[in-house]
Tab-separated table of C-alpha atoms and ligand atoms in Angstrom:
chain	number	residue	atom	x	y	z
A	1	MET	CA	103.507	94.820	116.663
A	2	PHE	CA	105.913	97.585	115.442
A	3	ASN	CA	103.575	100.602	115.877
A	4	TRP	CA	104.455	103.854	112.436
A	5	LYS	CA	102.442	106.873	115.100
A	6	ILE	CA	105.038	106.056	118.407
A	7	PHE	CA	108.131	105.986	115.852
A	8	LYS	CA	107.011	109.218	113.664
A	9	LYS	CA	106.060	111.069	117.063
A	10	ASP	CA	109.997	110.225	118.375
A	11	LEU	CA	111.338	110.674	115.129
A	12	GLU	CA	109.000	113.944	115.493
A	13	ASN	CA	110.739	114.601	118.617
A	14	LYS	CA	114.545	113.796	118.070
A	15	LEU	CA	114.203	116.015	114.657
A	16	GLU	CA	111.658	118.330	116.031
A	17	LYS	CA	110.247	119.255	112.703
A	18	ASN	CA	106.774	117.548	111.197
A	19	ILE	CA	107.216	114.493	109.141
A	20	LEU	CA	105.545	112.669	106.671
A	21	ILE	CA	105.792	108.707	107.091
A	22	GLU	CA	104.175	106.042	105.618
A	23	ASN	CA	105.507	102.260	104.513
A	24	ASP	CA	106.435	100.503	101.303
A	25	ALA	CA	103.375	99.484	100.392
A	26	ASN	CA	101.433	102.149	101.593
A	27	CYS	CA	104.481	104.467	99.184
A	28	PHE	CA	104.532	101.894	95.742
A	29	THR	CA	100.865	102.338	95.749
A	30	LEU	CA	100.403	105.927	96.236
A	31	SER	CA	102.752	107.029	93.082
A	32	GLU	CA	101.817	103.982	90.719
A	33	SER	CA	98.041	105.233	91.101
A	34	LYS	CA	99.159	108.447	90.282
A	35	MET	CA	102.184	108.659	88.029
A	36	GLY	CA	102.262	104.861	86.871
A	37	ALA	CA	100.240	101.664	86.453
A	38	GLY	CA	97.804	102.545	87.565
A	39	ILE	CA	96.167	105.751	86.380
A	40	GLY	CA	93.118	105.815	85.521
A	41	PHE	CA	91.778	103.662	87.858
A	42	GLY	CA	89.325	104.466	91.359
A	43	LEU	CA	90.389	101.885	93.843
A	44	VAL	CA	94.112	100.640	93.609
A	45	PHE	CA	95.310	97.968	95.696
A	46	GLY	CA	99.419	97.386	95.413
A	47	VAL	CA	101.192	94.783	96.566
A	48	ILE	CA	104.757	94.269	97.664
A	49	MET	CA	106.422	91.114	96.934
A	50	GLY	CA	110.021	90.525	97.785
A	51	THR	CA	110.920	89.479	101.258
A	52	GLY	CA	107.858	90.199	102.585
A	53	VAL	CA	104.647	90.808	101.109
A	54	GLY	CA	103.322	93.361	101.942
A	55	GLY	CA	100.177	96.151	100.605
A	56	GLY	CA	98.408	99.066	99.875
A	57	ILE	CA	95.020	100.623	99.051
A	58	VAL	CA	94.873	104.163	96.713
A	59	ILE	CA	91.103	105.154	96.684
A	60	ASN	CA	90.936	107.965	93.993
A	61	ASN	CA	94.057	108.902	94.775
A	62	VAL	CA	93.853	109.335	98.444
A	63	LEU	CA	96.022	106.664	99.794
A	64	HIS	CA	93.339	105.014	102.143
A	65	CYS	CA	95.407	103.823	105.927
A	66	GLY	CA	92.689	102.479	108.142
A	67	LYS	CA	91.552	102.650	111.411
A	68	ASN	CA	94.265	101.135	113.137
A	69	ASP	CA	96.334	101.476	109.674
A	70	ILE	CA	96.672	98.218	108.969
A	71	ALA	CA	95.090	98.604	105.526
A	72	GLY	CA	96.213	96.682	102.895
A	73	GLU	CA	98.027	94.238	104.618
A	74	TRP	CA	96.955	91.513	102.607
A	75	GLY	CA	100.707	89.555	103.280
A	76	HIS	CA	99.143	88.806	107.155
A	77	HIS	CA	95.508	87.414	106.147
A	78	THR	CA	95.674	84.014	107.425
A	79	LEU	CA	95.567	81.439	103.997
A	80	HIS	CA	96.096	78.472	106.005
A	81	GLN	CA	95.627	77.825	109.569
A	82	ASN	CA	98.407	76.143	111.341
A	83	GLY	CA	100.176	77.156	108.937
A	84	ASN	CA	104.149	78.244	108.675
A	85	SER	CA	104.950	80.553	111.931
A	86	CYS	CA	105.874	84.191	110.825
A	87	TYR	CA	107.409	86.871	112.678
A	88	CYS	CA	104.183	88.495	113.578
A	89	GLY	CA	103.497	86.225	115.788
A	90	LYS	CA	100.492	84.448	114.401
A	91	SER	CA	100.970	81.637	112.309
A	92	GLY	CA	100.104	80.446	108.264
A	93	CYS	CA	100.442	84.266	106.648
A	94	VAL	CA	100.918	84.596	102.637
A	95	GLU	CA	104.019	85.779	103.375
A	96	THR	CA	105.632	82.576	105.005
A	97	TYR	CA	104.564	80.991	101.656
A	98	ILE	CA	104.883	83.398	98.626
A	99	SER	CA	107.713	86.398	99.724
A	100	GLY	CA	111.054	85.681	98.204
A	101	PRO	CA	113.013	83.655	100.754
A	102	SER	CA	109.506	81.466	101.981
A	103	LEU	CA	109.763	80.111	98.457
A	104	GLU	CA	112.963	79.860	98.449
A	105	LYS	CA	112.860	77.279	101.222
A	106	ARG	CA	110.266	75.089	100.244
A	107	TRP	CA	112.140	75.015	96.881
A	108	ASN	CA	114.955	73.846	99.363
A	109	GLU	CA	112.243	71.374	100.992
A	110	LEU	CA	110.861	69.763	98.324
A	111	THR	CA	114.818	69.599	95.289
A	112	GLY	CA	117.160	69.346	97.632
A	113	ASN	CA	118.601	72.696	96.092
A	114	THR	CA	119.711	76.141	97.361
A	115	GLN	CA	119.017	78.723	94.487
A	116	SER	CA	117.793	82.289	94.860
A	117	MET	CA	114.321	82.725	93.037
A	118	PRO	CA	116.342	84.814	89.845
A	119	GLU	CA	117.714	81.328	89.609
A	120	ILE	CA	115.248	79.765	90.106
A	121	ILE	CA	113.198	81.069	87.952
A	122	SER	CA	115.381	81.971	84.929
A	123	ASN	CA	116.203	78.494	84.620
A	124	PHE	CA	113.175	76.589	85.927
A	125	ASP	CA	112.626	73.015	85.518
A	126	TYR	CA	108.619	71.811	85.462
A	127	THR	CA	110.017	68.902	86.322
A	128	VAL	CA	111.483	68.957	89.218
A	129	GLY	CA	109.447	71.972	90.349
A	130	LYS	CA	106.069	71.475	89.443
A	131	GLN	CA	105.010	70.775	92.866
A	132	TRP	CA	106.969	74.493	93.830
A	133	LYS	CA	105.695	75.480	91.155
A	134	ASP	CA	101.709	74.455	91.645
A	135	GLU	CA	101.773	75.707	95.097
A	136	PHE	CA	103.598	79.146	94.445
A	137	LEU	CA	100.720	79.485	92.297
A	138	ASP	CA	97.847	78.815	94.815
A	139	ASN	CA	98.886	80.510	97.165
A	140	PHE	CA	99.270	83.351	95.539
A	141	GLY	CA	95.731	82.792	93.660
A	142	TYR	CA	94.097	82.047	97.300
A	143	GLY	CA	95.424	85.074	98.256
A	144	LEU	CA	95.136	88.061	96.038
A	145	ALA	CA	90.891	86.396	94.754
A	146	ASN	CA	90.782	87.050	99.242
A	147	VAL	CA	91.835	90.481	98.686
A	148	ILE	CA	89.325	90.557	95.098
A	149	ASP	CA	86.512	88.795	97.148
A	150	ILE	CA	86.481	91.374	99.876
A	151	LEU	CA	88.214	95.463	98.152
A	152	ASP	CA	86.948	94.400	93.950
A	153	PRO	CA	90.076	96.949	93.465
A	154	ASP	CA	89.821	98.347	89.624
A	155	ALA	CA	93.390	97.112	89.576
A	156	ILE	CA	96.208	95.184	91.131
A	157	ILE	CA	99.647	95.771	90.652
A	158	LEU	CA	102.173	93.928	91.225
A	159	GLY	CA	106.056	95.077	92.386
A	160	GLY	CA	109.061	94.065	94.841
A	161	GLY	CA	111.712	91.858	93.185
A	162	LEU	CA	108.356	88.854	92.910
A	163	SER	CA	107.318	91.342	90.383
A	164	ASN	CA	109.629	90.802	87.891
A	165	ILE	CA	108.152	86.783	87.583
A	166	ASP	CA	106.041	86.742	83.480
A	167	PHE	CA	104.248	83.739	85.041
A	168	LEU	CA	102.423	85.750	87.896
A	169	TYR	CA	101.127	88.392	84.932
A	170	THR	CA	99.493	84.664	83.176
A	171	GLU	CA	99.060	81.467	85.114
A	172	GLY	CA	98.774	83.494	87.916
A	173	LYS	CA	96.154	85.224	87.182
A	174	LYS	CA	94.155	82.760	85.883
A	175	SER	CA	94.906	81.716	89.242
A	176	ILE	CA	92.960	84.657	91.083
A	177	TYR	CA	90.348	84.570	88.248
A	178	SER	CA	89.146	80.385	88.980
A	179	LYS	CA	88.842	81.242	93.140
A	180	VAL	CA	87.021	84.863	92.982
A	181	PHE	CA	83.760	84.544	94.076
A	182	SER	CA	82.068	86.122	91.043
A	183	ASP	CA	82.101	83.838	87.414
A	184	ILE	CA	82.748	86.967	85.376
A	185	ILE	CA	86.207	88.726	86.449
A	186	GLU	CA	88.382	91.329	84.747
A	187	THR	CA	90.640	92.539	87.525
A	188	PRO	CA	93.648	93.953	85.797
A	189	ILE	CA	96.917	91.866	87.088
A	190	LEU	CA	99.626	94.554	86.030
A	191	LYS	CA	102.951	95.011	86.609
A	192	ASN	CA	104.769	97.957	88.112
A	193	LYS	CA	105.718	100.836	85.905
A	194	LEU	CA	108.020	102.604	88.351
A	195	GLY	CA	110.013	100.008	89.112
A	196	ASP	CA	113.017	99.985	92.122
A	197	SER	CA	111.783	103.981	92.087
A	198	SER	CA	108.236	103.574	93.527
A	199	GLY	CA	108.421	104.262	96.526
A	200	VAL	CA	110.199	106.437	96.707
A	201	PHE	CA	108.424	108.668	94.633
A	202	GLY	CA	104.998	107.949	96.308
A	203	ALA	CA	106.845	109.173	99.836
A	204	ALA	CA	107.511	111.622	98.068
A	205	LEU	CA	104.066	112.797	97.239
A	206	LEU	CA	102.739	112.138	100.697
A	207	ASP	CA	101.071	115.588	102.192
B	5	ZN	ZN1	102.542	87.430	109.368
């Protein structure tokens, strides 16, 4: 797997300067915690859902990277054993079910139509797309319910292209809540406030 530490060292050697580097999901979570939808929340779990699925953890405005630098990488936890194969070498990863490209692929398998996510969502045909949407909501729900069971964050903030899908904050939230261990669940599922600039702001906030 790609190693940030080695990449950072290589860049520093080439540039002969110290640099700060973080992945997009961590930068996103940091900026939303400090300047966006996460203001006032202690433990924020940031989610990127777009061409890939990533995540980051910020605790009291400090990025938590983990011992192996993979904290928050919920996109590569196994959702379906022996499921779709993933570029990371495993199979059944969350990303292979609810990233934009994987959802478009599944839409094509189920309906025969080749459409982009914005096209699918803007003219959503429930008669044709019921199974697709049910699967999407289930996979989204199980993926984030697992995160809540382990981390129990104060807020979850969605970013990336798919964060513009309105039903993730209604039916999607309901799906998550129904799968969490606790009967009482109040975790806010929030839309990002900084939009596409969130990652860039986060990079500027690194220290
Ligand atoms: Zn994977």
